[in-house]
Amino acid sequence: MSNILIVFYSHSGNTRKIAECIQQKIQGDLFEVEPVSAYPTSYNTVVEQAKKEIQAGFRPEIKAMPEGFESYDTVFVGSPIWWHTLAPPMATLLAGTEWSGKTVIPFSTHGGGGAGRMEADVAKLCGGADCKPGLVVSGSGGGKLAQQVTEWVRTIGLDAEGSK
């Protein structure tokens, strides 16, 4: 086990693709957050459900928490942007975790609405952590994703093997 965890929630597969690209660059461990009740696959239905959940501050139950979380120093946190913030399953994990002394690095995907307040909301949920600048990717990132991730991990002080 490395001391870097890449934890993510992915509804359509875009955030998973970014998480896997990050793992290829820094060699961290992957953990996918899964809600107990899956979200609908219909775009319009999930958009409406997400809107209601976010407005209500609802945090869905998730299937599991990462094992050995306390041993990780650096945690990449990935989520699609839903209604200008992170998806509720990721909020569940972040709110239920002790962050003191950890470095948190957000990454997100969006369908055209931009990053919104995701970084600020991650920082609030990860109280006590040192939060670094995030990566924001439109869709799945296209053909320049690997280059974009490589440049980003360098700007946050990690080399290709995840060393600080």
PDB file of C-alpha atoms in Angstrom:
ATOM      1  CA  MET A   1       0.000   0.000   0.000  1.00  0.00           C
ATOM      2  CA  SER A   2       1.256   3.479  -0.866  1.00  0.00           C
ATOM      3  CA  ASN A   3       0.716   6.542   1.282  1.00  0.00           C
ATOM      4  CA  ILE A   4      -1.410   8.091  -1.504  1.00  0.00           C
ATOM      5  CA  LEU A   5      -5.094   7.319  -1.937  1.00  0.00           C
ATOM      6  CA  ILE A   6      -7.167   8.298  -4.964  1.00  0.00           C
ATOM      7  CA  VAL A   7     -10.779   8.191  -3.837  1.00  0.00           C
ATOM      8  CA  PHE A   8     -13.531   8.998  -6.313  1.00  0.00           C
ATOM      9  CA  TYR A   9     -17.205   8.771  -7.155  1.00  0.00           C
ATOM     10  CA  SER A  10     -18.072   8.382 -10.836  1.00  0.00           C
ATOM     11  CA  HIS A  11     -21.598   8.317 -12.236  1.00  0.00           C
ATOM     12  CA  SER A  12     -20.905   8.140 -15.980  1.00  0.00           C
ATOM     13  CA  GLY A  13     -17.292   6.894 -16.002  1.00  0.00           C
ATOM     14  CA  ASN A  14     -15.599  10.263 -16.674  1.00  0.00           C
ATOM     15  CA  THR A  15     -14.354  10.769 -13.118  1.00  0.00           C
ATOM     16  CA  ARG A  16     -13.153   7.142 -13.030  1.00  0.00           C
ATOM     17  CA  LYS A  17     -11.099   7.797 -16.178  1.00  0.00           C
ATOM     18  CA  ILE A  18      -9.431  10.808 -14.527  1.00  0.00           C
ATOM     19  CA  ALA A  19      -8.768   8.801 -11.326  1.00  0.00           C
ATOM     20  CA  GLU A  20      -7.122   6.015 -13.329  1.00  0.00           C
ATOM     21  CA  CYS A  21      -4.981   8.529 -15.216  1.00  0.00           C
ATOM     22  CA  ILE A  22      -3.862  10.070 -11.916  1.00  0.00           C
ATOM     23  CA  GLN A  23      -3.009   6.590 -10.620  1.00  0.00           C
ATOM     24  CA  GLN A  24      -0.888   5.894 -13.697  1.00  0.00           C
ATOM     25  CA  LYS A  25       1.077   9.084 -13.016  1.00  0.00           C
ATOM     26  CA  ILE A  26       1.581   8.843  -9.244  1.00  0.00           C
ATOM     27  CA  GLN A  27       1.117   5.155  -8.323  1.00  0.00           C
ATOM     28  CA  GLY A  28      -1.503   5.701  -5.592  1.00  0.00           C
ATOM     29  CA  ASP A  29      -4.186   3.283  -4.421  1.00  0.00           C
ATOM     30  CA  LEU A  30      -7.679   3.593  -5.961  1.00  0.00           C
ATOM     31  CA  PHE A  31     -10.951   3.490  -4.045  1.00  0.00           C
ATOM     32  CA  GLU A  32     -14.325   3.999  -5.712  1.00  0.00           C
ATOM     33  CA  VAL A  33     -17.137   5.395  -3.574  1.00  0.00           C
ATOM     34  CA  GLU A  34     -20.388   3.561  -4.265  1.00  0.00           C
ATOM     35  CA  PRO A  35     -23.774   4.593  -2.895  1.00  0.00           C
ATOM     36  CA  VAL A  36     -25.916   1.794  -1.457  1.00  0.00           C
ATOM     37  CA  SER A  37     -28.734   2.893  -3.790  1.00  0.00           C
ATOM     38  CA  ALA A  38     -27.418   3.547  -7.286  1.00  0.00           C
ATOM     39  CA  TYR A  39     -28.378   6.745  -9.043  1.00  0.00           C
ATOM     40  CA  PRO A  40     -30.628   6.557 -12.118  1.00  0.00           C
ATOM     41  CA  THR A  41     -28.877   6.317 -15.478  1.00  0.00           C
ATOM     42  CA  SER A  42     -31.255   8.776 -17.154  1.00  0.00           C
ATOM     43  CA  TYR A  43     -29.523  12.169 -17.319  1.00  0.00           C
ATOM     44  CA  ASN A  44     -32.617  14.258 -16.572  1.00  0.00           C
ATOM     45  CA  THR A  45     -33.671  12.008 -13.702  1.00  0.00           C
ATOM     46  CA  VAL A  46     -30.264  12.055 -12.006  1.00  0.00           C
ATOM     47  CA  VAL A  47     -30.006  15.836 -12.477  1.00  0.00           C
ATOM     48  CA  GLU A  48     -33.314  16.357 -10.675  1.00  0.00           C
ATOM     49  CA  GLN A  49     -32.452  13.876  -7.908  1.00  0.00           C
ATOM     50  CA  ALA A  50     -29.033  15.483  -7.385  1.00  0.00           C
ATOM     51  CA  LYS A  51     -30.553  18.949  -7.229  1.00  0.00           C
ATOM     52  CA  LYS A  52     -32.994  17.886  -4.495  1.00  0.00           C
ATOM     53  CA  GLU A  53     -30.306  16.044  -2.512  1.00  0.00           C
ATOM     54  CA  ILE A  54     -27.822  18.906  -2.649  1.00  0.00           C
ATOM     55  CA  GLN A  55     -30.431  21.505  -1.703  1.00  0.00           C
ATOM     56  CA  ALA A  56     -31.496  19.348   1.262  1.00  0.00           C
ATOM     57  CA  GLY A  57     -27.906  18.566   2.346  1.00  0.00           C
ATOM     58  CA  PHE A  58     -28.705  14.855   1.932  1.00  0.00           C
ATOM     59  CA  ARG A  59     -25.812  12.429   2.240  1.00  0.00           C
ATOM     60  CA  PRO A  60     -26.621   8.976   0.885  1.00  0.00           C
ATOM     61  CA  GLU A  61     -25.336   5.859   2.583  1.00  0.00           C
ATOM     62  CA  ILE A  62     -22.248   4.441   0.878  1.00  0.00           C
ATOM     63  CA  LYS A  63     -21.264   0.764   0.627  1.00  0.00           C
ATOM     64  CA  ALA A  64     -17.833   1.068   2.248  1.00  0.00           C
ATOM     65  CA  MET A  65     -15.117   3.370   3.498  1.00  0.00           C
ATOM     66  CA  PRO A  66     -11.487   2.928   2.385  1.00  0.00           C
ATOM     67  CA  GLU A  67      -9.611   0.394   4.515  1.00  0.00           C
ATOM     68  CA  GLY A  68      -6.585   1.693   6.400  1.00  0.00           C
ATOM     69  CA  PHE A  69      -7.530   5.298   5.686  1.00  0.00           C
ATOM     70  CA  GLU A  70      -5.521   6.576   8.646  1.00  0.00           C
ATOM     71  CA  SER A  71      -2.274   5.401   7.001  1.00  0.00           C
ATOM     72  CA  TYR A  72      -2.657   7.675   3.960  1.00  0.00           C
ATOM     73  CA  ASP A  73      -0.902  11.052   4.020  1.00  0.00           C
ATOM     74  CA  THR A  74      -2.201  12.337   0.679  1.00  0.00           C
ATOM     75  CA  VAL A  75      -5.741  11.837  -0.598  1.00  0.00           C
ATOM     76  CA  PHE A  76      -6.927  12.777  -4.064  1.00  0.00           C
ATOM     77  CA  VAL A  77     -10.697  13.389  -3.965  1.00  0.00           C
ATOM     78  CA  GLY A  78     -12.616  13.067  -7.245  1.00  0.00           C
ATOM     79  CA  SER A  79     -16.218  13.782  -8.080  1.00  0.00           C
ATOM     80  CA  PRO A  80     -18.408  14.940 -10.917  1.00  0.00           C
ATOM     81  CA  ILE A  81     -19.724  18.467 -10.448  1.00  0.00           C
ATOM     82  CA  TRP A  82     -23.452  18.314  -9.714  1.00  0.00           C
ATOM     83  CA  TRP A  83     -25.208  21.629  -9.184  1.00  0.00           C
ATOM     84  CA  HIS A  84     -21.904  23.477  -8.731  1.00  0.00           C
ATOM     85  CA  THR A  85     -20.511  21.141  -6.061  1.00  0.00           C
ATOM     86  CA  LEU A  86     -19.379  17.582  -5.428  1.00  0.00           C
ATOM     87  CA  ALA A  87     -21.792  14.669  -5.734  1.00  0.00           C
ATOM     88  CA  PRO A  88     -23.605  13.636  -2.507  1.00  0.00           C
ATOM     89  CA  PRO A  89     -21.908  10.177  -2.231  1.00  0.00           C
ATOM     90  CA  MET A  90     -18.502  11.888  -2.067  1.00  0.00           C
ATOM     91  CA  ALA A  91     -19.831  14.370   0.493  1.00  0.00           C
ATOM     92  CA  THR A  92     -20.881  11.362   2.610  1.00  0.00           C
ATOM     93  CA  LEU A  93     -17.335   9.971   2.601  1.00  0.00           C
ATOM     94  CA  LEU A  94     -15.678  13.328   3.262  1.00  0.00           C
ATOM     95  CA  ALA A  95     -18.003  14.258   6.133  1.00  0.00           C
ATOM     96  CA  GLY A  96     -17.463  10.883   7.810  1.00  0.00           C
ATOM     97  CA  THR A  97     -13.668  10.998   7.820  1.00  0.00           C
ATOM     98  CA  GLU A  98     -10.937  12.510  10.030  1.00  0.00           C
ATOM     99  CA  TRP A  99      -8.728  14.791   7.896  1.00  0.00           C
ATOM    100  CA  SER A 100      -6.251  16.331  10.342  1.00  0.00           C
ATOM    101  CA  GLY A 101      -2.685  16.141   9.095  1.00  0.00           C
ATOM    102  CA  LYS A 102      -3.600  14.941   5.596  1.00  0.00           C
ATOM    103  CA  THR A 103      -3.058  16.613   2.244  1.00  0.00           C
ATOM    104  CA  VAL A 104      -6.235  16.704   0.145  1.00  0.00           C
ATOM    105  CA  ILE A 105      -6.158  17.258  -3.602  1.00  0.00           C
ATOM    106  CA  PRO A 106      -9.516  17.573  -5.372  1.00  0.00           C
ATOM    107  CA  PHE A 107     -10.252  16.708  -8.987  1.00  0.00           C
ATOM    108  CA  SER A 108     -13.524  16.974 -10.815  1.00  0.00           C
ATOM    109  CA  THR A 109     -15.344  16.489 -14.071  1.00  0.00           C
ATOM    110  CA  HIS A 110     -18.162  18.571 -15.455  1.00  0.00           C
ATOM    111  CA  GLY A 111     -20.416  18.701 -18.465  1.00  0.00           C
ATOM    112  CA  GLY A 112     -19.938  22.383 -19.229  1.00  0.00           C
ATOM    113  CA  GLY A 113     -20.768  24.194 -16.003  1.00  0.00           C
ATOM    114  CA  GLY A 114     -17.206  24.504 -14.718  1.00  0.00           C
ATOM    115  CA  ALA A 115     -15.823  23.844 -11.244  1.00  0.00           C
ATOM    116  CA  GLY A 116     -18.432  25.749  -9.285  1.00  0.00           C
ATOM    117  CA  ARG A 117     -17.669  25.730  -5.562  1.00  0.00           C
ATOM    118  CA  MET A 118     -16.351  22.168  -5.446  1.00  0.00           C
ATOM    119  CA  GLU A 119     -12.865  23.035  -4.128  1.00  0.00           C
ATOM    120  CA  ALA A 120     -14.261  25.266  -1.398  1.00  0.00           C
ATOM    121  CA  ASP A 121     -16.808  22.625  -0.391  1.00  0.00           C
ATOM    122  CA  VAL A 122     -14.129  19.907  -0.273  1.00  0.00           C
ATOM    123  CA  ALA A 123     -11.993  22.161   1.948  1.00  0.00           C
ATOM    124  CA  LYS A 124     -14.958  22.694   4.325  1.00  0.00           C
ATOM    125  CA  LEU A 125     -15.690  18.963   4.540  1.00  0.00           C
ATOM    126  CA  CYS A 126     -11.996  18.125   5.034  1.00  0.00           C
ATOM    127  CA  GLY A 127     -11.368  20.391   8.023  1.00  0.00           C
ATOM    128  CA  GLY A 128      -7.817  20.126   9.304  1.00  0.00           C
ATOM    129  CA  ALA A 129      -6.390  19.043   5.954  1.00  0.00           C
ATOM    130  CA  ASP A 130      -3.947  20.933   3.767  1.00  0.00           C
ATOM    131  CA  CYS A 131      -6.012  21.381   0.579  1.00  0.00           C
ATOM    132  CA  LYS A 132      -4.116  21.816  -2.689  1.00  0.00           C
ATOM    133  CA  PRO A 133      -5.386  23.319  -5.975  1.00  0.00           C
ATOM    134  CA  GLY A 134      -7.627  20.961  -7.887  1.00  0.00           C
ATOM    135  CA  LEU A 135      -7.894  19.697 -11.424  1.00  0.00           C
ATOM    136  CA  VAL A 136     -11.091  20.453 -13.342  1.00  0.00           C
ATOM    137  CA  VAL A 137     -11.774  18.477 -16.516  1.00  0.00           C
ATOM    138  CA  SER A 138     -14.600  18.885 -18.995  1.00  0.00           C
ATOM    139  CA  GLY A 139     -16.147  15.493 -19.776  1.00  0.00           C
ATOM    140  CA  SER A 140     -13.527  12.769 -19.980  1.00  0.00           C
ATOM    141  CA  GLY A 141     -10.698  15.124 -20.879  1.00  0.00           C
ATOM    142  CA  GLY A 142     -10.209  13.965 -24.457  1.00  0.00           C
ATOM    143  CA  GLY A 143      -6.828  13.293 -26.029  1.00  0.00           C
ATOM    144  CA  LYS A 144      -4.862  15.722 -23.862  1.00  0.00           C
ATOM    145  CA  LEU A 145      -5.888  14.229 -20.504  1.00  0.00           C
ATOM    146  CA  ALA A 146      -2.566  12.497 -19.740  1.00  0.00           C
ATOM    147  CA  GLN A 147      -0.612  15.690 -20.468  1.00  0.00           C
ATOM    148  CA  GLN A 148      -3.039  17.770 -18.392  1.00  0.00           C
ATOM    149  CA  VAL A 149      -2.722  15.396 -15.420  1.00  0.00           C
ATOM    150  CA  THR A 150       1.078  15.304 -15.698  1.00  0.00           C
ATOM    151  CA  GLU A 151       1.309  19.110 -15.668  1.00  0.00           C
ATOM    152  CA  TRP A 152      -1.166  19.369 -12.776  1.00  0.00           C
ATOM    153  CA  VAL A 153       0.628  16.869 -10.500  1.00  0.00           C
ATOM    154  CA  ARG A 154       3.848  18.807 -11.077  1.00  0.00           C
ATOM    155  CA  THR A 155       2.193  22.128 -10.135  1.00  0.00           C
ATOM    156  CA  ILE A 156       0.992  20.645  -6.838  1.00  0.00           C
ATOM    157  CA  GLY A 157       4.471  19.379  -6.019  1.00  0.00           C
ATOM    158  CA  LEU A 158       4.290  15.696  -6.920  1.00  0.00           C
ATOM    159  CA  ASP A 159       6.509  14.005  -9.455  1.00  0.00           C
ATOM    160  CA  ALA A 160       5.494  11.112 -11.687  1.00  0.00           C
ATOM    161  CA  GLU A 161       5.955   8.580  -8.876  1.00  0.00           C
ATOM    162  CA  GLY A 162       3.972  10.552  -6.321  1.00  0.00           C
ATOM    163  CA  SER A 163       6.943  11.842  -4.325  1.00  0.00           C
ATOM    164  CA  LYS A 164       6.696  15.257  -2.766  1.00  0.00           C
TER     165      LYS A 164
END
